[in-house]
Every structure is written in C-alpha cells, then in structure tokens.
mmCIF file of C-alpha atoms and ligand atoms in Angstrom:
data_model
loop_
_atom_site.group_PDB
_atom_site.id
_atom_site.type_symbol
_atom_site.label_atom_id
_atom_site.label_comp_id
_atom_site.label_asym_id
_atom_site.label_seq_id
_atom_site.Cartn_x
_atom_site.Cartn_y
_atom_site.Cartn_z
ATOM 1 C CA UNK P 244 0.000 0.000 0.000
ATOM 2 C CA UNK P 245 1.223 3.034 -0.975
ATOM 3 C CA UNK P 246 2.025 6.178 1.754
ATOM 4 C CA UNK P 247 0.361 9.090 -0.718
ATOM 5 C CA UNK P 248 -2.646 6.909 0.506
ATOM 6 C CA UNK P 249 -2.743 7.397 3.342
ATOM 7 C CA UNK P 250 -5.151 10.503 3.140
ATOM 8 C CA UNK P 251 -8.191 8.086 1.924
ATOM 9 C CA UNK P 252 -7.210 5.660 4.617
ATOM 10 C CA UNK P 253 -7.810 7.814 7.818
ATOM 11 C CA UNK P 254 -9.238 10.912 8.054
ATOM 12 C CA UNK P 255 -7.574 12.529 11.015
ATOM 13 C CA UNK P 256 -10.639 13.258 13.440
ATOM 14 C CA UNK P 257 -11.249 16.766 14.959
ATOM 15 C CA UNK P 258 -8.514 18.187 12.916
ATOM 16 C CA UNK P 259 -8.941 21.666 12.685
ATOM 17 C CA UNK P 260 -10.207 21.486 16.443
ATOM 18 C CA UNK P 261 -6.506 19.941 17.215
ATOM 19 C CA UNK P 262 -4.948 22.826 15.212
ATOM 20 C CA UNK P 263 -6.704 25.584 17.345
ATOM 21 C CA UNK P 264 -6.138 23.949 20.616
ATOM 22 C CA UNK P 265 -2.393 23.478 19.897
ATOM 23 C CA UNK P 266 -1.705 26.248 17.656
ATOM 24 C CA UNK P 267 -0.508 29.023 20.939
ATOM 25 C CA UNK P 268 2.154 26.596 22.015
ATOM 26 C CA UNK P 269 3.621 26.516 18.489
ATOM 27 C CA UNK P 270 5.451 29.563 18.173
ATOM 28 C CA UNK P 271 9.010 29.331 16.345
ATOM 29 C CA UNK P 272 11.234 26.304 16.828
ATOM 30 C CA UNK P 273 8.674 24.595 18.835
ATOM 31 C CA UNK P 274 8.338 20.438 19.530
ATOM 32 C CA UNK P 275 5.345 19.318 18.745
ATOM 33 C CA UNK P 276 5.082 15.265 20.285
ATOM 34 C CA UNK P 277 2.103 13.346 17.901
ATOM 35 C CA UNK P 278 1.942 10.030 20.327
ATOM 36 C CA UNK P 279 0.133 8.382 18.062
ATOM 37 C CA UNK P 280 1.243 9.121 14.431
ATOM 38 C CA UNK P 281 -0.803 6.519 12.742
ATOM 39 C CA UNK P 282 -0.389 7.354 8.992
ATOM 40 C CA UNK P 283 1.170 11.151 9.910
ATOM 41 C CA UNK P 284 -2.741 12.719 9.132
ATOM 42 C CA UNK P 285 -2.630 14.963 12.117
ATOM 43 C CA UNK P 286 1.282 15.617 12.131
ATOM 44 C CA UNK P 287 1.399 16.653 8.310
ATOM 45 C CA UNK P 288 -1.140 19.353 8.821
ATOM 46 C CA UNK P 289 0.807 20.418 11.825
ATOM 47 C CA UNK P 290 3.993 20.396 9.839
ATOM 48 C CA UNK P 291 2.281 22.037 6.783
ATOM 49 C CA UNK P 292 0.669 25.175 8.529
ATOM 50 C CA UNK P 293 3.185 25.951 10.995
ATOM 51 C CA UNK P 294 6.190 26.055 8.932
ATOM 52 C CA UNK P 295 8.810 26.570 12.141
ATOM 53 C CA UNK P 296 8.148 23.474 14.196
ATOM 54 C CA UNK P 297 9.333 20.302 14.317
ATOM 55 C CA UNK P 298 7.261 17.161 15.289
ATOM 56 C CA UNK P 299 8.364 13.764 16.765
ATOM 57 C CA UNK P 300 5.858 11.457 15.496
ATOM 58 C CA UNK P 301 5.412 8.032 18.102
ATOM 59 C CA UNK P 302 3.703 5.055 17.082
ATOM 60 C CA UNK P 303 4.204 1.243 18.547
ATOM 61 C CA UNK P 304 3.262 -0.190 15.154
ATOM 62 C CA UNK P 305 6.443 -0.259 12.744
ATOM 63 C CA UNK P 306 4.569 -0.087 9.514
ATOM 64 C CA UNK P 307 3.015 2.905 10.440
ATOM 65 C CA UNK P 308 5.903 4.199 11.475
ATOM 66 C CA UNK P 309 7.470 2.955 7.787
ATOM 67 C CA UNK P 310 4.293 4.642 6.029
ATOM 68 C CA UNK P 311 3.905 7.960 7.537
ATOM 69 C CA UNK P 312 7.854 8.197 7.481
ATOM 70 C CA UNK P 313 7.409 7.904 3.436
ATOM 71 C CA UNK P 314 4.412 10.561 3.514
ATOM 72 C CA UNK P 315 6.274 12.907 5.789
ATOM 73 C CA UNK P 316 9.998 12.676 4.153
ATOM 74 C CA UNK P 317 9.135 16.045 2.062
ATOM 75 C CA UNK P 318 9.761 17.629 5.792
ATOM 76 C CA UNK P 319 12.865 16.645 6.164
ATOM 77 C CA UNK P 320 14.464 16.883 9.738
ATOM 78 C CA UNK P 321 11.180 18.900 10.791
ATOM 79 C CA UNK P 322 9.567 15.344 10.956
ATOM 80 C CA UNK P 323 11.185 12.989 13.608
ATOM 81 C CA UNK P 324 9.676 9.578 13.733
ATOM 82 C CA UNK P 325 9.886 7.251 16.982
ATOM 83 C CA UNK P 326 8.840 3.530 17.642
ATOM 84 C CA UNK P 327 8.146 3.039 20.590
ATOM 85 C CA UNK P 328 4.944 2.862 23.395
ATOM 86 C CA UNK P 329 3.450 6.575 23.713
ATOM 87 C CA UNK P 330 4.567 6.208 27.503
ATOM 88 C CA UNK P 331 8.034 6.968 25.999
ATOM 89 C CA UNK P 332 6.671 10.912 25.787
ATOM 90 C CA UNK P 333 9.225 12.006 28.733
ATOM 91 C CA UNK P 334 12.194 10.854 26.997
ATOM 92 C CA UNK P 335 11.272 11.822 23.785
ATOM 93 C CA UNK P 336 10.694 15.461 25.038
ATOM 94 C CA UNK P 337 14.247 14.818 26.897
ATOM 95 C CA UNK P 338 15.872 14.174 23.749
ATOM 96 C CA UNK P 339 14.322 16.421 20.944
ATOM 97 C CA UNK P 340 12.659 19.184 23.464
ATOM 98 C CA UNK P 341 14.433 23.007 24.241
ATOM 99 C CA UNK P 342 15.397 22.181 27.808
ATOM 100 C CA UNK P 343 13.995 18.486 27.843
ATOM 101 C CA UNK P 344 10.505 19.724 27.330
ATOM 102 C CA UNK P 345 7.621 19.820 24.545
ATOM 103 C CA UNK P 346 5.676 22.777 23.614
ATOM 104 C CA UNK P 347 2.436 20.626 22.488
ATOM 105 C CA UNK P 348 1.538 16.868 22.791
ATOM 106 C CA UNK P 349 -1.234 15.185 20.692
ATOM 107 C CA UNK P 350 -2.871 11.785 21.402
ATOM 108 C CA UNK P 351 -5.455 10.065 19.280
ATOM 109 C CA UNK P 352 -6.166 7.258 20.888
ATOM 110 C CA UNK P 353 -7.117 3.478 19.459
ATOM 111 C CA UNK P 354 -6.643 1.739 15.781
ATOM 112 C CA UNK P 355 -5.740 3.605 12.837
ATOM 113 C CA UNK P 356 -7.605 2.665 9.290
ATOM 114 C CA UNK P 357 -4.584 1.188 8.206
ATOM 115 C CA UNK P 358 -4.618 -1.460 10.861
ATOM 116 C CA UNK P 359 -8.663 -2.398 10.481
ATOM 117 C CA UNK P 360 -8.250 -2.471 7.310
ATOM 118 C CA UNK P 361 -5.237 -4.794 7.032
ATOM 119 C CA UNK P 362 -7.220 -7.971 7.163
ATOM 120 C CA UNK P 363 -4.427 -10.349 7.860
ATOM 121 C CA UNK P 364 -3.426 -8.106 10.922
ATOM 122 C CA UNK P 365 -7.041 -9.717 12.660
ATOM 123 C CA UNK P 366 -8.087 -6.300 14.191
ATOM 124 C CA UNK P 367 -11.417 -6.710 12.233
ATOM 125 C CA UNK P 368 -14.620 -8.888 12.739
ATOM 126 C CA UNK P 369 -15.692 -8.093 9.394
ATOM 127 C CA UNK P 370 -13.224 -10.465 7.744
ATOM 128 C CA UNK P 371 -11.277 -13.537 8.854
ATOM 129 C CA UNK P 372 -7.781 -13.755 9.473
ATOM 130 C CA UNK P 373 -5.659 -15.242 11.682
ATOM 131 C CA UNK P 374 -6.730 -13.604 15.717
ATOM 132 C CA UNK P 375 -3.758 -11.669 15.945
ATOM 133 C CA UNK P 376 -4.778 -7.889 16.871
ATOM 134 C CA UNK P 377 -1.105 -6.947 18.062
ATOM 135 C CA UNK P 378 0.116 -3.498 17.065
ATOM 136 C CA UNK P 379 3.370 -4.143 17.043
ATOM 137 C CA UNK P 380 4.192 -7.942 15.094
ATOM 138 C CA UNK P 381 7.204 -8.297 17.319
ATOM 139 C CA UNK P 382 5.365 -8.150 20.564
ATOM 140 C CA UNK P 383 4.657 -10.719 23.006
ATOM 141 C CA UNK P 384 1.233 -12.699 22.848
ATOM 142 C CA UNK P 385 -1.731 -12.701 19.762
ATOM 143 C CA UNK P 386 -5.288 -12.823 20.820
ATOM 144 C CA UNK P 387 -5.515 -15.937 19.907
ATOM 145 C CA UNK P 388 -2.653 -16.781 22.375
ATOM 146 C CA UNK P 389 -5.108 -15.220 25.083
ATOM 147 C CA UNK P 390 -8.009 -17.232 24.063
ATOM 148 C CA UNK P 391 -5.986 -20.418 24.310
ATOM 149 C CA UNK P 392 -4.035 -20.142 28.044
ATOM 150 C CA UNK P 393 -6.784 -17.900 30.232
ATOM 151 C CA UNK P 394 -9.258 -19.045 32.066
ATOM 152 C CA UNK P 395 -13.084 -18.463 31.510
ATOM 153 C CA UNK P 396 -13.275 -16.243 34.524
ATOM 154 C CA UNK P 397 -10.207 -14.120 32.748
ATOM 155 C CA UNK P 398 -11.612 -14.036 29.540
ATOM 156 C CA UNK P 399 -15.579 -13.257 31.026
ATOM 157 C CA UNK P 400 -13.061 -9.839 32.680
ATOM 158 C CA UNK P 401 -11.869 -9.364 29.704
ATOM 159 C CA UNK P 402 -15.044 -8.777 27.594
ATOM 160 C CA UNK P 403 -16.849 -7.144 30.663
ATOM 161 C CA UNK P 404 -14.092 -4.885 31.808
ATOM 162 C CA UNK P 405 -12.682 -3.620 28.222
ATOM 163 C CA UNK P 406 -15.833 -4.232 25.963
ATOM 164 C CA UNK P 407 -18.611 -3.847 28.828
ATOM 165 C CA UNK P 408 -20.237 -7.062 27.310
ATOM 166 C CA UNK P 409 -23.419 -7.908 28.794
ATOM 167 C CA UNK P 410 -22.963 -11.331 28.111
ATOM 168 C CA UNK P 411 -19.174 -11.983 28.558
ATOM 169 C CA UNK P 412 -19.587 -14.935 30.998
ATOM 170 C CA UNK P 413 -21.320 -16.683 27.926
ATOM 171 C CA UNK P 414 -18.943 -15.733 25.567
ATOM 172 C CA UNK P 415 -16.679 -17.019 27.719
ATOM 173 C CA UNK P 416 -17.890 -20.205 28.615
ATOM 174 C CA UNK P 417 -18.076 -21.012 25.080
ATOM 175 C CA UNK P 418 -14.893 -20.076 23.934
ATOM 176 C CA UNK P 419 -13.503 -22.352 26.937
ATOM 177 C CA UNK P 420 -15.662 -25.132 25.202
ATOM 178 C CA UNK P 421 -14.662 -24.835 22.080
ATOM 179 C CA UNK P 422 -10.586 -24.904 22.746
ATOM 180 C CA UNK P 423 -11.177 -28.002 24.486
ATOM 181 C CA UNK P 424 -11.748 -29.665 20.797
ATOM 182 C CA UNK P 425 -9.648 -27.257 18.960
ATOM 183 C CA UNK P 426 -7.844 -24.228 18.603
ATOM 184 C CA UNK P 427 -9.546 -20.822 18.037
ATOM 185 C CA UNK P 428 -7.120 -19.280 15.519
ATOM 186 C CA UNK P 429 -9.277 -17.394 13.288
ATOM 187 C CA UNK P 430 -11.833 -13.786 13.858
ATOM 188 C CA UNK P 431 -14.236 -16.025 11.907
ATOM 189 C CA UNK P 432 -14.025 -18.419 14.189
ATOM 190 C CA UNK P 433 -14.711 -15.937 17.528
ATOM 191 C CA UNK P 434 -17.129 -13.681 15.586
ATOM 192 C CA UNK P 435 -19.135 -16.986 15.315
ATOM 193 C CA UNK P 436 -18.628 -18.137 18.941
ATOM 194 C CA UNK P 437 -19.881 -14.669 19.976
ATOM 195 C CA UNK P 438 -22.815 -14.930 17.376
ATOM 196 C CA UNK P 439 -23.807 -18.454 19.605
ATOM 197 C CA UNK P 440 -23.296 -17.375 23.181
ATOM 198 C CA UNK P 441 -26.000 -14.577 22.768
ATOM 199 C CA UNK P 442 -29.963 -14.467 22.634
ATOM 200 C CA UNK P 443 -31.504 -14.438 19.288
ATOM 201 C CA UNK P 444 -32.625 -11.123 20.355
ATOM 202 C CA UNK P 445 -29.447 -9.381 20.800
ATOM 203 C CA UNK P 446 -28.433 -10.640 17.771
ATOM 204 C CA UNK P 447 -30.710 -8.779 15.822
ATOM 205 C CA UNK P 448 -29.972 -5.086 17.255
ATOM 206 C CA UNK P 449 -26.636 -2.712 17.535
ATOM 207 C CA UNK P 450 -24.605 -4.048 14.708
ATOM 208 C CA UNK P 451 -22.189 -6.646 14.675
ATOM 209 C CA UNK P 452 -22.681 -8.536 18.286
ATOM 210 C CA UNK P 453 -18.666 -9.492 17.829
ATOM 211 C CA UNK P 454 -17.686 -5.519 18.181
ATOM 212 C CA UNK P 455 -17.115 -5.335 21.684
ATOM 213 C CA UNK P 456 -15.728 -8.933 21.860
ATOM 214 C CA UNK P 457 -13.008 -7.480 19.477
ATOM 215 C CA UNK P 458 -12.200 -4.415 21.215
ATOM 216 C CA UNK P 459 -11.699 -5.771 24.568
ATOM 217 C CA UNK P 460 -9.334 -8.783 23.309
ATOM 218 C CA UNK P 461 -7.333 -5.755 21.575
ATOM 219 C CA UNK P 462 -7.400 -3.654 24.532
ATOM 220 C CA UNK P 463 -6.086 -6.869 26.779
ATOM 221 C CA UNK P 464 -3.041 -7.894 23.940
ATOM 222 C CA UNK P 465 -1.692 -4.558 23.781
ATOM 223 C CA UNK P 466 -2.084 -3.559 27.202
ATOM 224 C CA UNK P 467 -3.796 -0.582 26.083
ATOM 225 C CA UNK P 468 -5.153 0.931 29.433
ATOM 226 C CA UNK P 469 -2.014 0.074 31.568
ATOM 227 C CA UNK P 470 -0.051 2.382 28.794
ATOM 228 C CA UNK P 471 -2.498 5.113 28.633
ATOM 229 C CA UNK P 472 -2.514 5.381 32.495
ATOM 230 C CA UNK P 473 1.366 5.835 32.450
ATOM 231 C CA UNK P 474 1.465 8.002 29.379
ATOM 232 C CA UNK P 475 -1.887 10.713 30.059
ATOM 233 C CA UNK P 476 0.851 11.679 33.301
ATOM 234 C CA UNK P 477 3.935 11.838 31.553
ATOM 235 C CA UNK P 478 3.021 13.685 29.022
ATOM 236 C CA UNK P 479 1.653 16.099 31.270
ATOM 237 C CA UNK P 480 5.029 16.343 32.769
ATOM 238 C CA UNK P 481 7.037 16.928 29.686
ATOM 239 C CA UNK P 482 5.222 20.225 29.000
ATOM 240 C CA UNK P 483 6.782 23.269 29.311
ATOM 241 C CA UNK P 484 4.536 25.854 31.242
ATOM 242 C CA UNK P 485 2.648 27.583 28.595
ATOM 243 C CA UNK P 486 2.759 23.925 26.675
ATOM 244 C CA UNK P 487 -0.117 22.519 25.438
ATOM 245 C CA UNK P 488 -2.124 18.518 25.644
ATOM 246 C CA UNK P 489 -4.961 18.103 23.626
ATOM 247 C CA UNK P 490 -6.266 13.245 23.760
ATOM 248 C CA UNK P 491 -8.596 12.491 21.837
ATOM 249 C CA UNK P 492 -10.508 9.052 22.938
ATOM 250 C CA UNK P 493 -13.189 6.767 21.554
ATOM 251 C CA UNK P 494 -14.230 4.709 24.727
ATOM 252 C CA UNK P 495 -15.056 5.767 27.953
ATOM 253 C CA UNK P 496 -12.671 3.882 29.731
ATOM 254 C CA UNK P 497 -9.628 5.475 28.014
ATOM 255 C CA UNK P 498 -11.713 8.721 28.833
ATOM 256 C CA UNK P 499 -11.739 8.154 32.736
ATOM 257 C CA UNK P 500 -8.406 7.692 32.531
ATOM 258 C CA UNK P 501 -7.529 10.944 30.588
ATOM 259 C CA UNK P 502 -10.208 12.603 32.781
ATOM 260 C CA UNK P 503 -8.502 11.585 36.084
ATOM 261 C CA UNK P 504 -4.938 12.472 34.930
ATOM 262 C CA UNK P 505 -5.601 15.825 33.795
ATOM 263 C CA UNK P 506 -8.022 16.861 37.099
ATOM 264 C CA UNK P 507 -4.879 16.047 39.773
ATOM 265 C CA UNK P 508 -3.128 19.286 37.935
ATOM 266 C CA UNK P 509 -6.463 21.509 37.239
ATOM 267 C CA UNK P 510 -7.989 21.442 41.254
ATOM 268 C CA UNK P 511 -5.944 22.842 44.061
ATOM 269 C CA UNK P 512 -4.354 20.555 46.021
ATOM 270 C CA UNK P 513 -4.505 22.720 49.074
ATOM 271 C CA UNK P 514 -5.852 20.053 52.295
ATOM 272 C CA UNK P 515 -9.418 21.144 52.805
ATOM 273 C CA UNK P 516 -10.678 23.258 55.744
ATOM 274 C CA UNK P 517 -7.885 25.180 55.366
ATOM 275 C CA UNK P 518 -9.218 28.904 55.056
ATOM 276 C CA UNK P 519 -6.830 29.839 52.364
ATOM 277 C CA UNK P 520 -5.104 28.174 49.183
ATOM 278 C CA UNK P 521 -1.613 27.481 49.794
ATOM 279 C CA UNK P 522 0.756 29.063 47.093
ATOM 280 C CA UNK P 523 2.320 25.755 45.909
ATOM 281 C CA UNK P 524 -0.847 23.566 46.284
ATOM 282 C CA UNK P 525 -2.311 25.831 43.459
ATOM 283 C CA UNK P 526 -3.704 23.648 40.223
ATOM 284 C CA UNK P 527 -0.762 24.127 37.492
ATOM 285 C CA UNK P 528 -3.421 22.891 34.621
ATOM 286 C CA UNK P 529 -5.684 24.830 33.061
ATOM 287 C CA UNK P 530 -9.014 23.226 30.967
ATOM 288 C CA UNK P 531 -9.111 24.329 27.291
ATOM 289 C CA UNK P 532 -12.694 22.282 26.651
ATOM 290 C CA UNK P 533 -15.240 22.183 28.770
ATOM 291 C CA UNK P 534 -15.202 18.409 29.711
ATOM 292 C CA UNK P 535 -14.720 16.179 26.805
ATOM 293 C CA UNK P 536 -15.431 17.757 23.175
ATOM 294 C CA UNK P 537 -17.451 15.996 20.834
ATOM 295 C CA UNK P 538 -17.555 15.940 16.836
ATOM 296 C CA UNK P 539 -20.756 18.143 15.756
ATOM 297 C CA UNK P 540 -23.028 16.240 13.044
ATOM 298 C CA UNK P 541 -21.495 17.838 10.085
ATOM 299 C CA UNK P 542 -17.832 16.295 10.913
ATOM 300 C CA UNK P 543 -19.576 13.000 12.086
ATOM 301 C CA UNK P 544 -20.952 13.195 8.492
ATOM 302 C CA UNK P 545 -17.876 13.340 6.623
ATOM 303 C CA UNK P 546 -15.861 11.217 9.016
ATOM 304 C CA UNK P 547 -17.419 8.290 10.977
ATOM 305 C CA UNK P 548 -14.714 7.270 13.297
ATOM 306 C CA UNK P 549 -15.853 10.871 15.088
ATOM 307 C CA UNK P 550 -19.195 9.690 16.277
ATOM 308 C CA UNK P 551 -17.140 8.126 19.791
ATOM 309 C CA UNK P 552 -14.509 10.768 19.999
ATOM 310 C CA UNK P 553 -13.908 12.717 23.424
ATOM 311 C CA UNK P 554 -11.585 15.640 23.088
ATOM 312 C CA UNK P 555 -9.881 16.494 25.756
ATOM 313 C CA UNK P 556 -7.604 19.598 26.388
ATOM 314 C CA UNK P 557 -5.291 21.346 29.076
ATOM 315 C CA UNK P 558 -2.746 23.984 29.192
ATOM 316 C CA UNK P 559 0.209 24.048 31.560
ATOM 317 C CA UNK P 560 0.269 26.652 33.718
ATOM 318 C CA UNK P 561 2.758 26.528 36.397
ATOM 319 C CA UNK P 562 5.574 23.373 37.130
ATOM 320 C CA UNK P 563 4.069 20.611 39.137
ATOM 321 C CA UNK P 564 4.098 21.345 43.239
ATOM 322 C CA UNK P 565 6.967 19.582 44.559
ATOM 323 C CA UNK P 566 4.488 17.338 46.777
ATOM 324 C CA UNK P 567 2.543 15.564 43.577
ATOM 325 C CA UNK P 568 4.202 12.814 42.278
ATOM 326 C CA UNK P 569 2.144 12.529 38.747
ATOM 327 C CA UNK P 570 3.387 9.446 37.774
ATOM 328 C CA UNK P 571 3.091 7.474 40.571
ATOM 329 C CA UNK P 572 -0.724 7.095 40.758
ATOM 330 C CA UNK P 573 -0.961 7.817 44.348
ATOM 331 C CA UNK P 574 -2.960 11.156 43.682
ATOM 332 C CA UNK P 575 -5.978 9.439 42.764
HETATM 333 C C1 LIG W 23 -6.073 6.497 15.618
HETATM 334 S S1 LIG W 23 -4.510 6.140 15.020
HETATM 335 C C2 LIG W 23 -3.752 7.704 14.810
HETATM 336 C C3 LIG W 23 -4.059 8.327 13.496
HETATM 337 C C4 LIG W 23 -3.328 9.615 13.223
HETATM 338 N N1 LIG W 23 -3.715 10.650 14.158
HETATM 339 C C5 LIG W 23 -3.549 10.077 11.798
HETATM 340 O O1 LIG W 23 -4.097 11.172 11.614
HETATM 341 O O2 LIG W 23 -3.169 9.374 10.875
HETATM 342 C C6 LIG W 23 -3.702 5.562 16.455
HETATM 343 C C7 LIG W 23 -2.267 5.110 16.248
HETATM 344 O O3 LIG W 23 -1.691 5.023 17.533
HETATM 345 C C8 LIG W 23 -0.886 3.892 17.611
HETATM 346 N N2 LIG W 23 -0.870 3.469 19.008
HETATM 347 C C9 LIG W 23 -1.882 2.946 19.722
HETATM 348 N N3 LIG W 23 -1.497 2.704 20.969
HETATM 349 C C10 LIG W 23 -0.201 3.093 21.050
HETATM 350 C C11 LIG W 23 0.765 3.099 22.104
HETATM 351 N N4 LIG W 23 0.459 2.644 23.317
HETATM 352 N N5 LIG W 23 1.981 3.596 21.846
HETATM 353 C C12 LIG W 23 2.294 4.068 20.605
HETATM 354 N N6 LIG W 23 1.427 4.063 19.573
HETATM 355 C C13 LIG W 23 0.203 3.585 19.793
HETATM 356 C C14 LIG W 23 -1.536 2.876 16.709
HETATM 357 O O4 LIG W 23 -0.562 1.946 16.259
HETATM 358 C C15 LIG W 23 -2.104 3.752 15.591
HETATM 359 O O5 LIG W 23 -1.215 3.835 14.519
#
C-alpha cells in the first residue's frame, strides 16, 4: 500500500479542532510530540501550517511508522519519527525538546484505518484472518494466544471490563468449550462463537454482536489501558509551562483515565478546611474544553470514526508542586 494513501485511509478526526487547541504553544522552533502518528494525518497538517516546528511522530506499530515516514519525508528533519509505546513521551521530550521539554503533545487514541483495514493483521470482525490484533508484530502474545491459556473467569473480565459485554460470561464459557476440541485461531471463528453465546434477540440489534468482543481482546493484547494510564501523566510532565495537551478518545474507559490524569493538575491541592489556598498547592493545569469535546453532526458526516470521539484539552500553567508525584498514581 502506498504512503500518498494514506489521506483516503484515515481521516484525522477533529482536525482543525486539534490545530486551534495546539496552535498558541507553536510559536518558532517549537516540539510538537504526535503520540500516536498513525499514517502522519494529524502531524502533516501540523507540519504544513506551521512552517517553524518540528514534530516527533510516536507510534508502537512499525509499519506505520514505515508509512507515515514515506508521507512525511518532504519535511525533512522537521519530521522525527519514533517507535516506541506513547509512555516513551518524557524521553522523547528529553531528547528532541528546548530544555527536555515539549511545547504541544497530541494523542489520538485506538486503531488507525490502516490497521482495520489490514485484514491479515485480525483487528477486524468483518473479515477472517488469523486472531492476531497486536500493534506491534514483534510483541509478546496474539489474541488468539489469550483465548488459548486464560481461564473463563479471565476471559468473562476481559469482555466485561474492556468491551462492557453484557454477556461476557457466555462468551466465555463457550470459547472455553470450544478450545477443548480445537484451537480458536481465526476472527471467523470468535465472531461466530460470539454470534452463539448470545440471545436471538441481541443478535438482531446494535450491529455486529462481535464488536465489543473485538475491542476488549485488543485492549487486553496490547495492554492498552495500563499504557495510557502511564502516558496521560507523563506527558503532562514533559510540558513546558505555557505547553499545550490536547487526547482524543473513543471509549469511555480510556476517557476516565484521561479525565482523572488531567483533574490532579487543574484542582488545588490545598488540604481542605484550610481557610486559604496554599501558594504551591495551586492547580498548574488549566481546561481548554469544557469536559470532553465531541464531533458536531457535520464532521460526524464526513468522518465516521468521530461519532465516539472525546476531546480532551489542558494547558500548563505553572511546574508541578513539589508534593505531587504525577506518575506514581498515588494522587488518585
Ligand atoms: C487512531 S490512530 C492515529 C491516526 C493519526 N492521528 C492520523 O491522523 O493518521 C492511532 C495510532 O496510535 C498507535 N498506538 C496505539 N497505541 C499506542 C501506544 N500505546 N503507543 C504508541 N502508539 C500507539 C496505533 O498503532 C495507531 O497507529
């Protein structure tokens, strides 16, 4: 597939929303981090309309990395492209940031086009392929690797905690069943399982019952939560003050998380009952949405993968007070 296609392949959601957000950090020989570079949509109109920036580009998933490296190379050293987990956000700010530090971070959360619609890769229940769903080839354990070792009481987690399936237990118990006679290797194979384990009824209503059988076994073989929850923190703490986050989610877990990251810098940390606000307990965030944007009808219109999006936004406004530890989760 070629890179210059990348344009009809994914439409970069709540683009020109990004670009407004962002655009006050990006003033001259500014770092720009895009954690999730997919095929470079967001980062090429970043490097296209602010002509002085530069803008590391992250992605886990080496073909993307290949692709967008192809669509971007016009940019020359303006583009820098790193594979690696978006958790990596500190040191990439370390090494390509004035003073170790980014001026604007950009998340879009999830699966790109490229990867649903690279059948063999097993990301999609609308074809069968092998039930791989890593996005990065080289990393440890397929979905079909999950299906095969955990128990029914992991797998029934699984589907209820990362795909809130109603019916998860049944899924489960099936798909423990089933291995018992042979291997499930194949999406047709689970999108069928799925198809059995639920009442006629559901069956018939809210599109393809496999959906959020699919997510939740990607979510689990990419660890996609345990990242996020490391990353939505560190990425706070590689902004410069006056630097800008803007993570854009499509479920609501990945949303709670972003939600609960950002609010430990945008409420005062001063102990209550105290009768005044204590200089270094002050927030250091400030909201640039109020709560979670969401795509209006118009851009749902021209671009479907908007209808789940959550936009979230926050601007740094002072360092972090010495006595919050961001990336150690004990703030929550
Ligand atoms: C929705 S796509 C991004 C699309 C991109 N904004 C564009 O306009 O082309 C998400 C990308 O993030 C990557 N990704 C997902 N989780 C990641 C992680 N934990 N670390 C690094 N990259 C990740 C995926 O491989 C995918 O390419």
């Amino acid at each position: 597939m070629a890179a210059a296609d990348g344009n009809a392949l994914h439409v970069p959601v709540l683009l020109e929303t990004c670009v407004e957000l962002l655009a006050p950090a990006l003033t001259d020989g500014a770092l720009l981090i895009d954690c999730t570079l997919g095929m470079g949509g967001h980062t090429e109109a970043f490097l296209s309309r602010f002509p002085n920036i530069r803008v590391a580009g992250i992605d886990r998933d080496p073909q993307a990395i290949e692709l967008a490296s192809e669509r971007l190379a016009h940019f020359g050293d303006r583009f820098i492209p790193v594979r690696a987990t978006y958790d990596a956000v500190g040191q990439v700010a370390c090494e390509f940031g004035k003073d170790g530090l980014a001026d604007a971070i950009l998340m879009d959360l999830g699966v790109s086009s490229l990867q649903l619609d690279e059948t063999e890769r097993g990301f999609s229940y609308a074809h069968d392929a092998p039930l791989d769903m890593r996005m990065d080839a080289s990393a440890h354990g397929t979905a079909a690797d999950i299906l095969a070792s955990a128990s029914a009481g992991e797998i029934a987690h699984i589907l209820h905690r990362y795909g809130e399936e109603k019916f998860a237990k049944k899924i489960a118990a099936r798909i423990v069943r089933q291995r018992e006679t042979q291997p499930i290797t194949r999406t047709g194979e689970l999108v069928e399982i799925v198809r059995e384990s639920i009442p006629a009824a559901a069956r018939r209503t809210g599109g393809n019952p496999a959906k959020r059988t699919f997510q939740a076994l990607r979510v689990a073989v990419n660890n996609e939560l345990g990242v996020l929850e490391a990353a939505v923190p560190a990425a706070i703490e590689a902004l410069r003050v006056g630097g800008r986050l803007a993570v854009e989610s499509y479920q609501s877990l990945e949303d709670r998380i972003v939600k609960d990251a950002m609010r430990i810098g945008l409420v005062s940390s001063t102990p209550p009952g105290l009768p005044v606000e204590l200089e270094d307990h002050k927030p250091f965030l400030v909201s640039l949405t109020r709560g979670a944007m969401k795509a209006d009808k118009a851009e749902i219109a021209r671009n479907p993968r908007s209808a789940s999006v959550r936009l979230r936004a926050v601007e740094r406004t002072a360092p972090t007070p010495q006595h919050i530890a961001l990336n150690s989760g004990e703030n929550k």
